[in-house]
Amino acid sequence: MSAERVIYAADVVYNGVGLPLENAGVLVSSTNTIVAFGKLAALQIQFPEVKTQRLGQAILPRPVNAHTHLDLSQVPFKALPYPRWIPEHIISNQALRGLEGAKIGLEVLRQSGIGTFGDIVYSEEVMKFVLSESELAGVAYWEVLNPMPDQATDIMTQTIERIKGWRKLENNIKIGLSPHAPFTVSSLLLKQLSGFAKLEGLPMQIHVAEHPSELELFRTGTGTLAKSVQKSGFPAFETSWGRKPDPDLTPVKYLAELGVLEAKPTLIHMVNVTEEDVKIIAQYGCSVVSCPRSNFNLECGNIPWKLYAKYGVELALGTDSSASGETLNIREEANAALKYLEIDLKHVVRWAVKGGYRALGIKAPIIQRGDDFSSLIVWE
Ligand SMILES: [Zn+2]
């Protein structure tokens, strides 16, 4: 705390409203109270007697890690093309997945200074742990993965029972639902899960259009992802999806066709999309979470963020698991976005704050005059 008033300056300053300001500052009183936000030049003209202290690249509210898999925190990082990464790395390291990883991951998140997070949860013990132990607010999305249509009813009954039981434990953490991906959950189950989520007001996340081979799968039924899922014992696509692949089909159009987008799920990755896909999700009001490091490491490509901006789709930032995204640190993810996506810091800061809260369905903090400066953090 300074004994005098001071203007704290940074390349980007954000109070949570609209777009972050570039070359801006925060005027802070001797008691560390925020007096004004503004462009640095304007603040310096208005308060000529006040000294300026540069704090770093960005001053912002606590950011959001909108997509994690905490239970994979003990699985080592490995870069591999996505169709190989799940069978060769995640399934072969299944013994390292679970509660111990989730404990480590949650502690890493807590220490990283974020405001909230969205985690994909794959086991009951991890769900109970996150619900009862997390001091951080967030959403724990129960992940469902099952491509067998003849098992859809049983899985749905089991999912409803589990979620009803857990809802009594909701406190800092809200329960959500995550059908894993359009090609790993049968169309019957996808319809039932999204219908249930809509009815119960459960937030949803789905991994969509992650690797180029996912688009190829929906268009042709062939390619590296098609081979990988066939090897894993998935049924024929017509059986699981209730329709054939089609040259005009995309994972997004398939979800729209099934009515899944009516539940307004937050869509994760969305790298390999068409302009029509982006228009469709804009109409439904879906948010998108980008995980640039994971996309790079699994050879998925870069998210076409300008296309999303064109149609007003809100983007958020997530680290994915540390097994594909390297760390659970959202600041490091923001640096990766700057490196891979040719994007300005002000956009990335908005993704990390406003976009993140929107993706999770949690009200974003708005920092105002009169608030303590410690309600903001600094990216040096
Ligand atoms: Zn993920």
mmCIF file of C-alpha atoms and ligand atoms in Angstrom:
data_model
loop_
_atom_site.group_PDB
_atom_site.id
_atom_site.type_symbol
_atom_site.label_atom_id
_atom_site.label_comp_id
_atom_site.label_asym_id
_atom_site.label_seq_id
_atom_site.Cartn_x
_atom_site.Cartn_y
_atom_site.Cartn_z
ATOM 1 C CA MET A 1 0.000 0.000 0.000
ATOM 2 C CA SER A 2 1.333 3.406 -0.973
ATOM 3 C CA ALA A 3 1.274 6.349 1.478
ATOM 4 C CA GLU A 4 0.060 8.574 -1.353
ATOM 5 C CA ARG A 5 -2.301 8.284 -4.244
ATOM 6 C CA VAL A 6 -0.792 6.473 -7.202
ATOM 7 C CA ILE A 7 -1.708 5.604 -10.775
ATOM 8 C CA TYR A 8 -0.975 1.937 -11.422
ATOM 9 C CA ALA A 9 -0.379 1.502 -15.153
ATOM 10 C CA ALA A 10 -0.342 -1.503 -17.491
ATOM 11 C CA ASP A 11 -0.573 -2.335 -21.209
ATOM 12 C CA VAL A 12 -4.153 -3.482 -20.555
ATOM 13 C CA VAL A 13 -6.515 -2.599 -17.701
ATOM 14 C CA TYR A 14 -9.870 -4.315 -17.242
ATOM 15 C CA ASN A 15 -12.654 -3.760 -14.737
ATOM 16 C CA GLY A 16 -14.882 -6.528 -16.127
ATOM 17 C CA VAL A 17 -17.101 -4.362 -18.367
ATOM 18 C CA GLY A 18 -16.929 -4.204 -22.168
ATOM 19 C CA LEU A 19 -13.492 -4.427 -23.742
ATOM 20 C CA PRO A 20 -10.331 -3.931 -21.677
ATOM 21 C CA LEU A 21 -8.546 -0.571 -22.080
ATOM 22 C CA GLU A 22 -5.101 -0.427 -23.668
ATOM 23 C CA ASN A 23 -2.327 1.834 -22.240
ATOM 24 C CA ALA A 24 -4.444 2.447 -19.197
ATOM 25 C CA GLY A 25 -4.268 2.911 -15.476
ATOM 26 C CA VAL A 26 -6.064 2.696 -12.151
ATOM 27 C CA LEU A 27 -5.915 5.623 -9.741
ATOM 28 C CA VAL A 28 -5.679 4.271 -6.211
ATOM 29 C CA SER A 29 -6.026 6.230 -2.938
ATOM 30 C CA SER A 30 -3.633 6.101 0.010
ATOM 31 C CA THR A 31 -5.950 3.505 1.576
ATOM 32 C CA ASN A 32 -5.693 1.257 -1.536
ATOM 33 C CA THR A 33 -9.206 2.142 -2.730
ATOM 34 C CA ILE A 34 -9.883 2.423 -6.455
ATOM 35 C CA VAL A 35 -10.680 6.037 -7.354
ATOM 36 C CA ALA A 36 -10.755 5.870 -11.165
ATOM 37 C CA PHE A 37 -10.071 3.692 -14.214
ATOM 38 C CA GLY A 38 -9.039 5.211 -17.518
ATOM 39 C CA LYS A 39 -6.608 5.629 -20.353
ATOM 40 C CA LEU A 40 -3.229 6.441 -18.830
ATOM 41 C CA ALA A 41 -2.789 9.727 -20.723
ATOM 42 C CA ALA A 42 -6.216 10.967 -19.588
ATOM 43 C CA LEU A 43 -5.570 10.015 -15.936
ATOM 44 C CA GLN A 44 -2.198 11.772 -16.013
ATOM 45 C CA ILE A 45 -3.788 14.964 -17.381
ATOM 46 C CA GLN A 46 -6.595 14.830 -14.832
ATOM 47 C CA PHE A 47 -4.287 14.064 -11.882
ATOM 48 C CA PRO A 48 -0.963 15.746 -12.783
ATOM 49 C CA GLU A 49 0.337 15.641 -9.206
ATOM 50 C CA VAL A 50 -0.058 11.844 -8.886
ATOM 51 C CA LYS A 51 2.905 9.580 -9.675
ATOM 52 C CA THR A 52 2.544 6.701 -12.147
ATOM 53 C CA GLN A 53 3.864 3.237 -11.332
ATOM 54 C CA ARG A 54 3.940 0.606 -14.059
ATOM 55 C CA LEU A 55 2.847 -2.755 -12.691
ATOM 56 C CA GLY A 56 3.083 -4.980 -15.743
ATOM 57 C CA GLN A 57 1.203 -6.254 -18.769
ATOM 58 C CA ALA A 58 -2.320 -6.372 -17.415
ATOM 59 C CA ILE A 59 -4.451 -5.423 -14.413
ATOM 60 C CA LEU A 60 -7.659 -7.455 -14.299
ATOM 61 C CA PRO A 61 -10.276 -9.108 -12.064
ATOM 62 C CA ARG A 62 -9.457 -12.682 -11.038
ATOM 63 C CA PRO A 63 -9.588 -14.707 -14.277
ATOM 64 C CA VAL A 64 -11.403 -17.946 -15.039
ATOM 65 C CA ASN A 65 -10.004 -21.326 -16.030
ATOM 66 C CA ALA A 66 -13.114 -22.410 -17.927
ATOM 67 C CA HIS A 67 -12.061 -25.958 -18.838
ATOM 68 C CA THR A 68 -9.950 -28.358 -16.778
ATOM 69 C CA HIS A 69 -9.668 -32.087 -16.116
ATOM 70 C CA LEU A 70 -8.202 -31.945 -12.599
ATOM 71 C CA ASP A 71 -8.271 -35.745 -12.230
ATOM 72 C CA LEU A 72 -5.575 -36.027 -14.949
ATOM 73 C CA SER A 73 -3.052 -33.946 -12.968
ATOM 74 C CA GLN A 74 -0.866 -36.980 -12.214
ATOM 75 C CA VAL A 75 -0.795 -38.120 -15.840
ATOM 76 C CA PRO A 76 2.418 -36.717 -17.370
ATOM 77 C CA PHE A 77 2.249 -34.182 -20.168
ATOM 78 C CA LYS A 78 2.540 -35.682 -23.624
ATOM 79 C CA ALA A 79 2.140 -34.160 -27.077
ATOM 80 C CA LEU A 80 0.608 -36.569 -29.616
ATOM 81 C CA PRO A 81 -1.956 -36.140 -32.405
ATOM 82 C CA TYR A 82 -5.428 -36.180 -30.789
ATOM 83 C CA PRO A 83 -6.656 -39.488 -32.342
ATOM 84 C CA ARG A 84 -3.620 -41.212 -30.755
ATOM 85 C CA TRP A 85 -3.468 -39.194 -27.510
ATOM 86 C CA ILE A 86 -6.590 -40.705 -25.887
ATOM 87 C CA PRO A 87 -5.868 -44.419 -26.571
ATOM 88 C CA GLU A 88 -2.069 -44.292 -26.295
ATOM 89 C CA HIS A 89 -1.666 -41.820 -23.448
ATOM 90 C CA ILE A 90 -4.870 -41.394 -21.417
ATOM 91 C CA ILE A 91 -6.234 -44.931 -21.543
ATOM 92 C CA SER A 92 -2.800 -46.470 -20.981
ATOM 93 C CA ASN A 93 -2.276 -44.180 -17.954
ATOM 94 C CA GLN A 94 -5.776 -44.753 -16.538
ATOM 95 C CA ALA A 95 -4.303 -45.873 -13.198
ATOM 96 C CA LEU A 96 -2.896 -42.371 -12.683
ATOM 97 C CA ARG A 97 -6.286 -40.756 -13.199
ATOM 98 C CA GLY A 98 -8.525 -40.008 -10.228
ATOM 99 C CA LEU A 99 -8.808 -38.535 -6.761
ATOM 100 C CA GLU A 100 -5.100 -37.945 -6.055
ATOM 101 C CA GLY A 101 -4.742 -36.040 -9.319
ATOM 102 C CA ALA A 102 -7.868 -34.005 -8.573
ATOM 103 C CA LYS A 103 -6.480 -33.026 -5.141
ATOM 104 C CA ILE A 104 -3.197 -31.862 -6.692
ATOM 105 C CA GLY A 105 -5.015 -30.039 -9.501
ATOM 106 C CA LEU A 106 -7.423 -28.217 -7.193
ATOM 107 C CA GLU A 107 -4.547 -26.994 -5.031
ATOM 108 C CA VAL A 108 -2.655 -25.773 -8.127
ATOM 109 C CA LEU A 109 -5.777 -23.913 -9.269
ATOM 110 C CA ARG A 110 -6.279 -22.353 -5.834
ATOM 111 C CA GLN A 111 -2.692 -21.092 -5.748
ATOM 112 C CA SER A 112 -2.868 -19.742 -9.303
ATOM 113 C CA GLY A 113 -5.129 -16.882 -8.203
ATOM 114 C CA ILE A 114 -8.148 -17.552 -10.416
ATOM 115 C CA GLY A 115 -11.676 -16.492 -9.547
ATOM 116 C CA THR A 116 -13.527 -19.596 -10.683
ATOM 117 C CA PHE A 117 -13.192 -22.723 -12.830
ATOM 118 C CA GLY A 118 -15.048 -25.358 -14.806
ATOM 119 C CA ASP A 119 -13.900 -28.955 -14.330
ATOM 120 C CA ILE A 120 -14.845 -32.129 -16.177
ATOM 121 C CA VAL A 121 -15.383 -34.907 -13.621
ATOM 122 C CA TYR A 122 -15.194 -38.576 -14.532
ATOM 123 C CA SER A 123 -15.572 -40.447 -11.229
ATOM 124 C CA GLU A 124 -17.966 -40.320 -8.293
ATOM 125 C CA GLU A 125 -15.196 -39.961 -5.707
ATOM 126 C CA VAL A 126 -13.762 -36.956 -7.545
ATOM 127 C CA MET A 127 -17.223 -35.381 -7.771
ATOM 128 C CA LYS A 128 -17.781 -35.802 -4.037
ATOM 129 C CA PHE A 129 -14.308 -34.405 -3.316
ATOM 130 C CA VAL A 130 -14.713 -31.304 -5.510
ATOM 131 C CA LEU A 131 -18.230 -30.615 -4.184
ATOM 132 C CA SER A 132 -17.210 -30.878 -0.560
ATOM 133 C CA GLU A 133 -13.644 -29.511 -0.570
ATOM 134 C CA SER A 134 -13.411 -26.705 -3.111
ATOM 135 C CA GLU A 135 -13.073 -23.252 -1.581
ATOM 136 C CA LEU A 136 -13.158 -21.830 -5.093
ATOM 137 C CA ALA A 137 -16.501 -21.340 -6.799
ATOM 138 C CA GLY A 138 -16.988 -23.220 -10.035
ATOM 139 C CA VAL A 139 -18.864 -25.812 -12.039
ATOM 140 C CA ALA A 140 -18.154 -29.561 -11.931
ATOM 141 C CA TYR A 141 -19.474 -31.137 -15.130
ATOM 142 C CA TRP A 142 -20.277 -34.823 -14.840
ATOM 143 C CA GLU A 143 -18.804 -36.489 -17.916
ATOM 144 C CA VAL A 144 -20.763 -39.137 -19.792
ATOM 145 C CA LEU A 145 -19.185 -41.199 -22.567
ATOM 146 C CA ASN A 146 -21.107 -44.075 -24.125
ATOM 147 C CA PRO A 147 -21.633 -44.728 -27.862
ATOM 148 C CA MET A 148 -23.964 -47.759 -27.455
ATOM 149 C CA PRO A 149 -27.592 -46.789 -28.179
ATOM 150 C CA ASP A 150 -28.933 -49.920 -26.451
ATOM 151 C CA GLN A 151 -27.340 -48.705 -23.202
ATOM 152 C CA ALA A 152 -28.679 -45.131 -23.411
ATOM 153 C CA THR A 153 -31.714 -45.651 -21.145
ATOM 154 C CA ASP A 154 -29.717 -47.327 -18.375
ATOM 155 C CA ILE A 155 -26.964 -44.721 -18.492
ATOM 156 C CA MET A 156 -29.557 -41.945 -18.409
ATOM 157 C CA THR A 157 -31.337 -43.428 -15.367
ATOM 158 C CA GLN A 158 -27.992 -43.767 -13.569
ATOM 159 C CA THR A 159 -26.978 -40.185 -14.500
ATOM 160 C CA ILE A 160 -30.248 -38.701 -13.204
ATOM 161 C CA GLU A 161 -29.920 -40.571 -9.904
ATOM 162 C CA ARG A 162 -26.312 -39.468 -9.419
ATOM 163 C CA ILE A 163 -26.980 -35.828 -10.231
ATOM 164 C CA LYS A 164 -30.061 -35.666 -7.995
ATOM 165 C CA GLY A 165 -27.954 -37.016 -5.129
ATOM 166 C CA TRP A 166 -25.111 -34.567 -5.703
ATOM 167 C CA ARG A 167 -27.338 -31.514 -6.042
ATOM 168 C CA LYS A 168 -27.891 -31.623 -2.281
ATOM 169 C CA LEU A 169 -24.135 -31.081 -1.875
ATOM 170 C CA GLU A 170 -23.979 -28.012 -4.143
ATOM 171 C CA ASN A 171 -22.288 -25.148 -2.344
ATOM 172 C CA ASN A 172 -19.337 -23.316 -3.901
ATOM 173 C CA ILE A 173 -19.518 -25.723 -6.802
ATOM 174 C CA LYS A 174 -22.498 -26.083 -9.092
ATOM 175 C CA ILE A 175 -23.196 -29.381 -10.861
ATOM 176 C CA GLY A 176 -23.084 -29.472 -14.626
ATOM 177 C CA LEU A 177 -23.276 -32.155 -17.288
ATOM 178 C CA SER A 178 -20.783 -33.013 -20.012
ATOM 179 C CA PRO A 179 -21.580 -35.461 -22.793
ATOM 180 C CA HIS A 180 -17.939 -36.033 -23.812
ATOM 181 C CA ALA A 181 -18.089 -35.382 -27.578
ATOM 182 C CA PRO A 182 -20.554 -35.765 -30.473
ATOM 183 C CA PHE A 183 -18.862 -38.981 -31.643
ATOM 184 C CA THR A 184 -18.405 -40.705 -28.265
ATOM 185 C CA VAL A 185 -22.009 -40.522 -27.021
ATOM 186 C CA SER A 186 -24.883 -42.149 -28.942
ATOM 187 C CA SER A 187 -27.474 -39.819 -30.475
ATOM 188 C CA LEU A 188 -30.147 -41.314 -28.193
ATOM 189 C CA LEU A 189 -28.138 -40.548 -25.087
ATOM 190 C CA LEU A 190 -27.066 -37.097 -26.335
ATOM 191 C CA LYS A 191 -30.723 -36.156 -26.811
ATOM 192 C CA GLN A 192 -31.690 -37.419 -23.368
ATOM 193 C CA LEU A 193 -28.737 -35.772 -21.596
ATOM 194 C CA SER A 194 -29.312 -32.388 -23.213
ATOM 195 C CA GLY A 195 -33.079 -32.588 -22.603
ATOM 196 C CA PHE A 196 -32.437 -33.319 -18.928
ATOM 197 C CA ALA A 197 -29.867 -30.481 -18.665
ATOM 198 C CA LYS A 198 -32.331 -28.034 -20.203
ATOM 199 C CA LEU A 199 -35.136 -29.112 -17.891
ATOM 200 C CA GLU A 200 -32.988 -28.974 -14.758
ATOM 201 C CA GLY A 201 -31.091 -25.803 -15.732
ATOM 202 C CA LEU A 202 -27.771 -27.663 -15.615
ATOM 203 C CA PRO A 203 -24.833 -25.977 -17.365
ATOM 204 C CA MET A 204 -23.266 -28.172 -20.062
ATOM 205 C CA GLN A 205 -19.873 -28.509 -21.718
ATOM 206 C CA ILE A 206 -19.150 -30.652 -24.779
ATOM 207 C CA HIS A 207 -15.820 -31.153 -26.597
ATOM 208 C CA VAL A 208 -16.588 -30.309 -30.241
ATOM 209 C CA ALA A 209 -14.601 -30.038 -33.507
ATOM 210 C CA GLU A 210 -11.297 -30.506 -31.705
ATOM 211 C CA HIS A 211 -9.101 -32.236 -34.330
ATOM 212 C CA PRO A 212 -9.441 -32.057 -38.148
ATOM 213 C CA SER A 213 -10.172 -35.798 -38.178
ATOM 214 C CA GLU A 214 -13.430 -35.162 -36.245
ATOM 215 C CA LEU A 215 -14.802 -33.111 -39.127
ATOM 216 C CA GLU A 216 -13.584 -35.801 -41.535
ATOM 217 C CA LEU A 217 -15.361 -38.446 -39.458
ATOM 218 C CA PHE A 218 -18.749 -36.705 -39.709
ATOM 219 C CA ARG A 219 -18.303 -36.007 -43.420
ATOM 220 C CA THR A 220 -16.936 -39.336 -44.608
ATOM 221 C CA GLY A 221 -16.917 -41.841 -41.741
ATOM 222 C CA THR A 222 -13.199 -42.364 -42.424
ATOM 223 C CA GLY A 223 -9.844 -40.964 -41.279
ATOM 224 C CA THR A 224 -7.550 -41.335 -38.291
ATOM 225 C CA LEU A 225 -10.233 -40.666 -35.658
ATOM 226 C CA ALA A 226 -12.615 -43.109 -37.368
ATOM 227 C CA LYS A 227 -9.910 -45.794 -37.230
ATOM 228 C CA SER A 228 -9.104 -45.006 -33.620
ATOM 229 C CA VAL A 229 -12.709 -45.317 -32.396
ATOM 230 C CA GLN A 230 -13.300 -48.481 -34.474
ATOM 231 C CA LYS A 231 -10.252 -50.003 -32.774
ATOM 232 C CA SER A 232 -11.749 -49.069 -29.394
ATOM 233 C CA GLY A 233 -14.842 -51.167 -30.197
ATOM 234 C CA PHE A 234 -17.315 -48.382 -31.025
ATOM 235 C CA PRO A 235 -20.400 -49.477 -33.005
ATOM 236 C CA ALA A 236 -20.875 -48.438 -36.666
ATOM 237 C CA PHE A 237 -21.586 -44.692 -36.950
ATOM 238 C CA GLU A 238 -25.052 -45.254 -38.402
ATOM 239 C CA THR A 239 -25.844 -47.338 -35.299
ATOM 240 C CA SER A 240 -24.489 -44.840 -32.801
ATOM 241 C CA TRP A 241 -25.634 -41.642 -34.535
ATOM 242 C CA GLY A 242 -28.887 -42.825 -36.101
ATOM 243 C CA ARG A 243 -27.745 -41.382 -39.446
ATOM 244 C CA LYS A 244 -24.976 -41.718 -41.996
ATOM 245 C CA PRO A 245 -21.913 -39.492 -42.372
ATOM 246 C CA ASP A 246 -22.548 -36.843 -45.031
ATOM 247 C CA PRO A 247 -20.238 -34.499 -46.995
ATOM 248 C CA ASP A 248 -22.351 -31.561 -45.723
ATOM 249 C CA LEU A 249 -22.364 -32.727 -42.121
ATOM 250 C CA THR A 250 -20.229 -31.207 -39.356
ATOM 251 C CA PRO A 251 -20.149 -32.022 -35.624
ATOM 252 C CA VAL A 252 -21.948 -28.710 -34.944
ATOM 253 C CA LYS A 253 -24.705 -29.369 -37.506
ATOM 254 C CA TYR A 254 -25.159 -32.850 -36.054
ATOM 255 C CA LEU A 255 -25.641 -31.391 -32.545
ATOM 256 C CA ALA A 256 -28.096 -28.822 -33.946
ATOM 257 C CA GLU A 257 -30.003 -31.593 -35.757
ATOM 258 C CA LEU A 258 -30.379 -33.559 -32.506
ATOM 259 C CA GLY A 259 -31.635 -30.515 -30.591
ATOM 260 C CA VAL A 260 -28.587 -30.560 -28.281
ATOM 261 C CA LEU A 261 -27.775 -26.883 -28.931
ATOM 262 C CA GLU A 262 -31.181 -25.897 -27.525
ATOM 263 C CA ALA A 263 -29.719 -26.587 -24.075
ATOM 264 C CA LYS A 264 -27.139 -23.844 -24.877
ATOM 265 C CA PRO A 265 -24.074 -25.952 -24.086
ATOM 266 C CA THR A 266 -20.652 -24.333 -23.811
ATOM 267 C CA LEU A 267 -18.575 -25.818 -26.622
ATOM 268 C CA ILE A 268 -14.944 -26.706 -25.954
ATOM 269 C CA HIS A 269 -12.178 -26.313 -28.583
ATOM 270 C CA MET A 270 -14.246 -25.617 -31.760
ATOM 271 C CA VAL A 271 -11.081 -25.379 -33.855
ATOM 272 C CA ASN A 272 -12.174 -27.229 -36.998
ATOM 273 C CA VAL A 273 -15.408 -25.476 -37.859
ATOM 274 C CA THR A 274 -17.047 -23.912 -40.905
ATOM 275 C CA GLU A 275 -18.431 -20.384 -41.052
ATOM 276 C CA GLU A 276 -21.905 -21.911 -41.084
ATOM 277 C CA ASP A 277 -21.101 -23.719 -37.811
ATOM 278 C CA VAL A 278 -20.162 -20.417 -36.217
ATOM 279 C CA LYS A 279 -23.400 -18.795 -37.468
ATOM 280 C CA ILE A 280 -25.413 -21.699 -36.020
ATOM 281 C CA ILE A 281 -23.883 -21.525 -32.564
ATOM 282 C CA ALA A 282 -24.207 -17.717 -32.557
ATOM 283 C CA GLN A 283 -27.954 -18.147 -33.153
ATOM 284 C CA TYR A 284 -28.212 -20.534 -30.204
ATOM 285 C CA GLY A 285 -26.122 -18.227 -27.981
ATOM 286 C CA CYS A 286 -23.512 -20.884 -27.154
ATOM 287 C CA SER A 287 -20.155 -19.845 -25.668
ATOM 288 C CA VAL A 288 -16.850 -21.387 -26.757
ATOM 289 C CA VAL A 289 -13.827 -22.247 -24.614
ATOM 290 C CA SER A 290 -10.455 -22.241 -26.332
ATOM 291 C CA CYS A 291 -7.458 -24.190 -25.005
ATOM 292 C CA PRO A 292 -4.624 -22.993 -27.304
ATOM 293 C CA ARG A 293 -1.802 -25.055 -25.759
ATOM 294 C CA SER A 294 -3.753 -28.302 -25.818
ATOM 295 C CA ASN A 295 -4.806 -27.607 -29.420
ATOM 296 C CA PHE A 296 -1.175 -27.016 -30.402
ATOM 297 C CA ASN A 297 0.153 -30.082 -28.558
ATOM 298 C CA LEU A 298 -2.499 -32.441 -29.962
ATOM 299 C CA GLU A 299 -2.042 -31.051 -33.493
ATOM 300 C CA CYS A 300 -5.609 -29.754 -33.691
ATOM 301 C CA GLY A 301 -4.796 -26.368 -35.241
ATOM 302 C CA ASN A 302 -5.595 -22.840 -34.063
ATOM 303 C CA ILE A 303 -9.076 -21.605 -33.243
ATOM 304 C CA PRO A 304 -10.407 -19.214 -35.959
ATOM 305 C CA TRP A 305 -11.137 -16.567 -33.326
ATOM 306 C CA LYS A 306 -11.788 -13.770 -35.817
ATOM 307 C CA LEU A 307 -14.678 -15.784 -37.239
ATOM 308 C CA TYR A 308 -16.207 -16.049 -33.768
ATOM 309 C CA ALA A 309 -15.701 -12.307 -33.244
ATOM 310 C CA LYS A 310 -17.447 -11.639 -36.574
ATOM 311 C CA TYR A 311 -20.621 -13.343 -35.332
ATOM 312 C CA GLY A 312 -20.398 -12.080 -31.747
ATOM 313 C CA VAL A 313 -19.676 -15.472 -30.132
ATOM 314 C CA GLU A 314 -18.127 -15.051 -26.687
ATOM 315 C CA LEU A 315 -14.835 -16.886 -26.222
ATOM 316 C CA ALA A 316 -13.314 -18.081 -22.953
ATOM 317 C CA LEU A 317 -9.955 -19.561 -22.024
ATOM 318 C CA GLY A 318 -9.225 -22.954 -20.475
ATOM 319 C CA THR A 319 -6.084 -24.973 -19.881
ATOM 320 C CA ASP A 320 -7.622 -28.407 -20.553
ATOM 321 C CA SER A 321 -5.732 -31.025 -18.487
ATOM 322 C CA SER A 322 -2.048 -30.586 -17.672
ATOM 323 C CA ALA A 323 -1.557 -33.861 -19.598
ATOM 324 C CA SER A 324 -2.250 -32.015 -22.867
ATOM 325 C CA GLY A 325 -2.094 -28.315 -21.866
ATOM 326 C CA GLU A 326 1.172 -28.584 -19.844
ATOM 327 C CA THR A 327 -0.033 -26.647 -16.761
ATOM 328 C CA LEU A 328 -3.288 -25.486 -15.133
ATOM 329 C CA ASN A 329 -2.114 -21.871 -15.126
ATOM 330 C CA ILE A 330 -4.438 -19.525 -17.033
ATOM 331 C CA ARG A 331 -1.785 -16.807 -17.286
ATOM 332 C CA GLU A 332 0.432 -19.275 -19.152
ATOM 333 C CA GLU A 333 -2.543 -20.165 -21.354
ATOM 334 C CA ALA A 334 -3.019 -16.459 -22.123
ATOM 335 C CA ASN A 335 0.649 -16.254 -23.149
ATOM 336 C CA ALA A 336 0.134 -19.250 -25.436
ATOM 337 C CA ALA A 337 -2.898 -17.556 -27.001
ATOM 338 C CA LEU A 338 -0.721 -14.519 -27.759
ATOM 339 C CA LYS A 339 1.949 -16.800 -29.232
ATOM 340 C CA TYR A 340 -0.228 -19.047 -31.401
ATOM 341 C CA LEU A 341 -3.256 -16.941 -32.323
ATOM 342 C CA GLU A 342 -1.909 -13.526 -33.430
ATOM 343 C CA ILE A 343 -4.257 -11.743 -31.106
ATOM 344 C CA ASP A 344 -4.091 -8.635 -28.912
ATOM 345 C CA LEU A 345 -3.731 -8.963 -25.155
ATOM 346 C CA LYS A 346 -6.953 -6.976 -24.596
ATOM 347 C CA HIS A 347 -9.007 -9.695 -26.326
ATOM 348 C CA VAL A 348 -7.283 -12.468 -24.382
ATOM 349 C CA VAL A 349 -7.913 -10.639 -21.098
ATOM 350 C CA ARG A 350 -11.610 -10.371 -21.958
ATOM 351 C CA TRP A 351 -11.733 -14.110 -22.789
ATOM 352 C CA ALA A 352 -10.065 -14.900 -19.464
ATOM 353 C CA VAL A 353 -12.503 -12.802 -17.439
ATOM 354 C CA LYS A 354 -15.888 -11.968 -18.943
ATOM 355 C CA GLY A 355 -15.862 -14.807 -21.473
ATOM 356 C CA GLY A 356 -14.918 -17.287 -18.759
ATOM 357 C CA TYR A 357 -17.735 -16.351 -16.404
ATOM 358 C CA ARG A 358 -20.224 -16.372 -19.275
ATOM 359 C CA ALA A 359 -19.063 -19.838 -20.380
ATOM 360 C CA LEU A 360 -19.711 -21.171 -16.876
ATOM 361 C CA GLY A 361 -22.990 -19.306 -16.391
ATOM 362 C CA ILE A 362 -21.592 -17.473 -13.355
ATOM 363 C CA LYS A 363 -22.060 -13.724 -12.868
ATOM 364 C CA ALA A 364 -18.838 -11.873 -13.725
ATOM 365 C CA PRO A 365 -17.379 -9.502 -11.150
ATOM 366 C CA ILE A 366 -17.430 -5.821 -12.070
ATOM 367 C CA ILE A 367 -14.786 -3.855 -10.233
ATOM 368 C CA GLN A 368 -15.856 -0.289 -9.457
ATOM 369 C CA ARG A 369 -14.711 2.943 -7.902
ATOM 370 C CA GLY A 370 -14.688 2.414 -4.143
ATOM 371 C CA ASP A 371 -13.590 -1.233 -4.364
ATOM 372 C CA ASP A 372 -10.280 -2.277 -2.860
ATOM 373 C CA PHE A 373 -7.418 -2.485 -5.371
ATOM 374 C CA SER A 374 -6.739 -6.028 -4.125
ATOM 375 C CA SER A 375 -9.912 -7.130 -5.942
ATOM 376 C CA LEU A 376 -7.768 -6.867 -9.083
ATOM 377 C CA ILE A 377 -4.720 -8.963 -9.958
ATOM 378 C CA VAL A 378 -1.637 -8.111 -11.976
ATOM 379 C CA TRP A 379 -0.116 -10.074 -14.851
ATOM 380 C CA GLU A 380 3.505 -8.922 -14.758
HETATM 381 ZN ZN ZN B 1 -11.116 -31.341 -22.305
#
